[in-house]
Amino acid sequence: MAAAKKPRYVDVSNPSLSVQCPNCGLQTARFIDYCRNCGYKLWPSSAIASAAFTAWRDETPGRDEVSRYDLALPGPQVDTTVDYGERAHKLGIHIFPNSNYPFTICVGAFFLALAAIPLDSSARIVLAVIGGIIFLYGVVGWVLIEDVRMFPSDAPQTHGEAQH
Ligand SMILES: [Zn+2]
């Protein structure tokens, strides 16, 4: 069965995944039976094209990850991770630090919202005080402590400009 499926002509030494269509001249996937641009039949059937692709892929170890719909082999893996904090710092853009304090602020806001419910006035005051304390704790922690720690240069300078 494997022998019957084997394609008769496939140049496995050619590393290209794309081919110039003999009909329209545009680049198209080499192992798809029809040209993507004009529909010209490149292979007798999809099964034969697929078998040719399998034979081509198994020939060289580096071809395991490619799809027959690809037009080119994937290039070397490039680390595209960007340190946005570092970049922003370099560009002088102030971004808020990664922080858990916004959750604290939300918890405080939740209690403040509960205090807005027309309940018994003493219960509302207690809720407002609890919410206010948690809310302020979050704001102070985020804006005044973490932010200043992350951007020491942005902190207000007590000397320098004042001496002018
Ligand atoms: Zn074509």
Coordinates of C-alpha atoms and ligand atoms in Angstrom, one line a residue:
M1 CA 0.0 0.0 0.0
A2 CA 2.8 2.3 0.8
A3 CA 4.4 1.5 -2.5
A4 CA 1.2 2.3 -4.4
K5 CA 0.9 5.7 -2.7
K6 CA 4.5 6.7 -3.4
P7 CA 4.8 9.5 -5.9
R8 CA 6.8 8.7 -9.0
Y9 CA 8.4 12.1 -9.5
V10 CA 9.3 14.4 -6.7
D11 CA 12.6 16.2 -6.4
V12 CA 13.2 15.7 -2.7
S13 CA 16.6 17.4 -2.8
N14 CA 14.9 20.7 -3.8
P15 CA 14.3 22.5 -0.5
S16 CA 11.7 24.9 -1.9
L17 CA 8.1 24.7 -0.6
S18 CA 6.9 27.0 -3.3
V19 CA 7.0 26.7 -7.1
Q20 CA 6.4 29.0 -10.0
C21 CA 3.1 28.1 -11.6
P22 CA 3.8 27.1 -15.2
N23 CA 0.5 28.7 -16.2
C24 CA 0.4 32.1 -14.5
G25 CA 4.0 32.4 -13.4
L26 CA 3.2 33.3 -9.8
Q27 CA 4.5 31.7 -6.7
T28 CA 2.3 29.0 -5.3
A29 CA 2.5 26.1 -2.8
R30 CA 4.5 23.3 -4.3
F31 CA 2.5 20.4 -2.8
I32 CA -1.1 21.6 -3.3
D33 CA -2.6 20.0 -6.4
Y34 CA -4.0 23.3 -7.7
C35 CA -2.2 26.6 -8.2
R36 CA -3.5 29.1 -5.7
N37 CA -3.6 32.0 -8.1
C38 CA -5.1 30.6 -11.3
G39 CA -6.3 27.1 -10.4
Y40 CA -3.9 25.4 -12.7
K41 CA -3.6 21.7 -11.9
L42 CA 0.0 21.0 -10.6
W43 CA -0.6 17.5 -9.4
P44 CA -2.8 14.7 -10.8
S45 CA -4.7 14.5 -7.4
S46 CA -4.5 15.9 -3.9
A47 CA -3.5 12.4 -2.6
I48 CA -0.5 12.3 -4.9
A49 CA 0.5 15.8 -4.0
S50 CA 0.2 14.9 -0.3
A51 CA 2.3 11.7 -0.9
A52 CA 4.9 13.8 -2.7
F53 CA 4.9 16.2 0.2
T54 CA 5.3 13.4 2.7
A55 CA 8.2 12.0 0.8
W56 CA 9.8 15.4 0.5
R57 CA 9.3 16.1 4.2
D58 CA 10.7 12.8 5.4
E59 CA 13.8 13.2 3.3
T60 CA 15.4 15.9 5.5
P61 CA 15.0 16.2 9.3
G62 CA 14.4 19.9 9.4
R63 CA 11.2 19.7 7.5
D64 CA 9.0 18.1 10.2
E65 CA 7.2 21.3 11.3
V66 CA 6.2 22.6 7.9
S67 CA 2.7 22.4 6.3
R68 CA 2.2 21.8 2.7
Y69 CA 0.2 25.0 2.6
D70 CA 3.3 27.0 3.5
L71 CA 5.3 28.8 0.9
A72 CA 8.6 28.8 2.6
L73 CA 10.4 26.9 5.3
P74 CA 10.2 28.6 8.7
G75 CA 13.3 30.8 9.4
P76 CA 15.4 30.4 12.5
Q77 CA 13.5 30.9 15.7
V78 CA 13.8 34.6 16.7
D79 CA 13.0 35.7 20.2
T80 CA 10.5 38.4 19.7
T81 CA 9.8 39.1 23.3
V82 CA 9.9 42.8 24.0
D83 CA 10.5 44.3 27.4
Y84 CA 8.0 47.1 27.1
G85 CA 8.8 48.4 30.5
E86 CA 12.5 48.9 29.5
R87 CA 11.5 50.4 26.2
A88 CA 9.0 52.8 27.8
H89 CA 11.7 53.8 30.3
K90 CA 14.1 54.5 27.5
L91 CA 11.6 56.6 25.6
G92 CA 10.6 58.5 28.6
I93 CA 7.0 57.1 28.6
H94 CA 5.5 56.6 32.0
I95 CA 3.6 53.3 32.3
F96 CA 2.0 52.0 35.4
P97 CA 4.0 49.2 37.0
N98 CA 2.7 45.6 37.0
S99 CA 0.9 45.5 40.3
N100 CA -1.7 43.7 42.3
Y101 CA -2.9 46.9 43.9
P102 CA -5.6 47.5 41.3
F103 CA -7.3 44.4 42.8
T104 CA -7.1 46.0 46.2
I105 CA -8.6 49.2 44.8
C106 CA -11.4 47.2 43.3
V107 CA -12.1 45.5 46.6
G108 CA -12.3 49.0 48.2
A109 CA -14.6 50.2 45.5
F110 CA -16.8 47.2 46.1
F111 CA -17.3 48.2 49.7
L112 CA -17.8 51.8 48.7
A113 CA -20.5 50.6 46.3
L114 CA -22.1 48.6 49.1
A115 CA -22.2 51.7 51.2
A116 CA -24.2 53.4 48.5
I117 CA -27.1 51.0 49.2
P118 CA -29.7 52.7 51.3
L119 CA -29.3 50.6 54.4
D120 CA -29.2 51.5 58.0
S121 CA -27.0 54.6 58.2
S122 CA -24.5 53.2 60.7
A123 CA -24.0 50.1 58.5
R124 CA -23.4 52.4 55.5
I125 CA -20.8 54.5 57.5
V126 CA -19.0 51.3 58.5
L127 CA -19.0 50.0 54.9
A128 CA -17.8 53.4 53.6
V129 CA -15.0 53.5 56.2
I130 CA -13.9 50.0 55.4
G131 CA -14.1 50.6 51.6
G132 CA -12.4 54.0 51.9
I133 CA -9.5 52.5 53.9
I134 CA -9.0 49.6 51.5
F135 CA -9.4 51.9 48.5
L136 CA -6.9 54.4 49.7
Y137 CA -4.4 51.7 50.7
G138 CA -4.6 50.4 47.1
V139 CA -4.1 53.8 45.6
V140 CA -1.3 54.8 47.9
G141 CA 0.5 51.4 47.4
W142 CA 0.1 51.6 43.7
V143 CA 0.8 55.2 42.9
L144 CA 3.0 56.4 45.7
I145 CA 5.0 53.3 46.6
E146 CA 5.3 50.9 43.6
D147 CA 5.3 53.6 41.0
V148 CA 8.0 55.6 42.7
R149 CA 10.1 52.5 43.2
M150 CA 9.8 51.6 39.5
F151 CA 10.5 55.1 38.3
P152 CA 12.8 56.8 40.8
S153 CA 13.7 59.5 38.3
D154 CA 10.1 60.5 38.0
A155 CA 9.8 61.2 41.7
P156 CA 9.5 64.8 42.5
Q157 CA 13.0 66.3 43.0
T158 CA 13.2 68.3 46.2
H159 CA 16.5 69.9 45.1
G160 CA 17.7 70.9 41.6
E161 CA 14.8 72.8 40.0
A162 CA 13.9 74.4 43.3
Q163 CA 17.3 76.0 43.4
H164 CA 16.8 77.9 40.2
Ligands
ZN1 ZN -1.1 29.6 -11.6

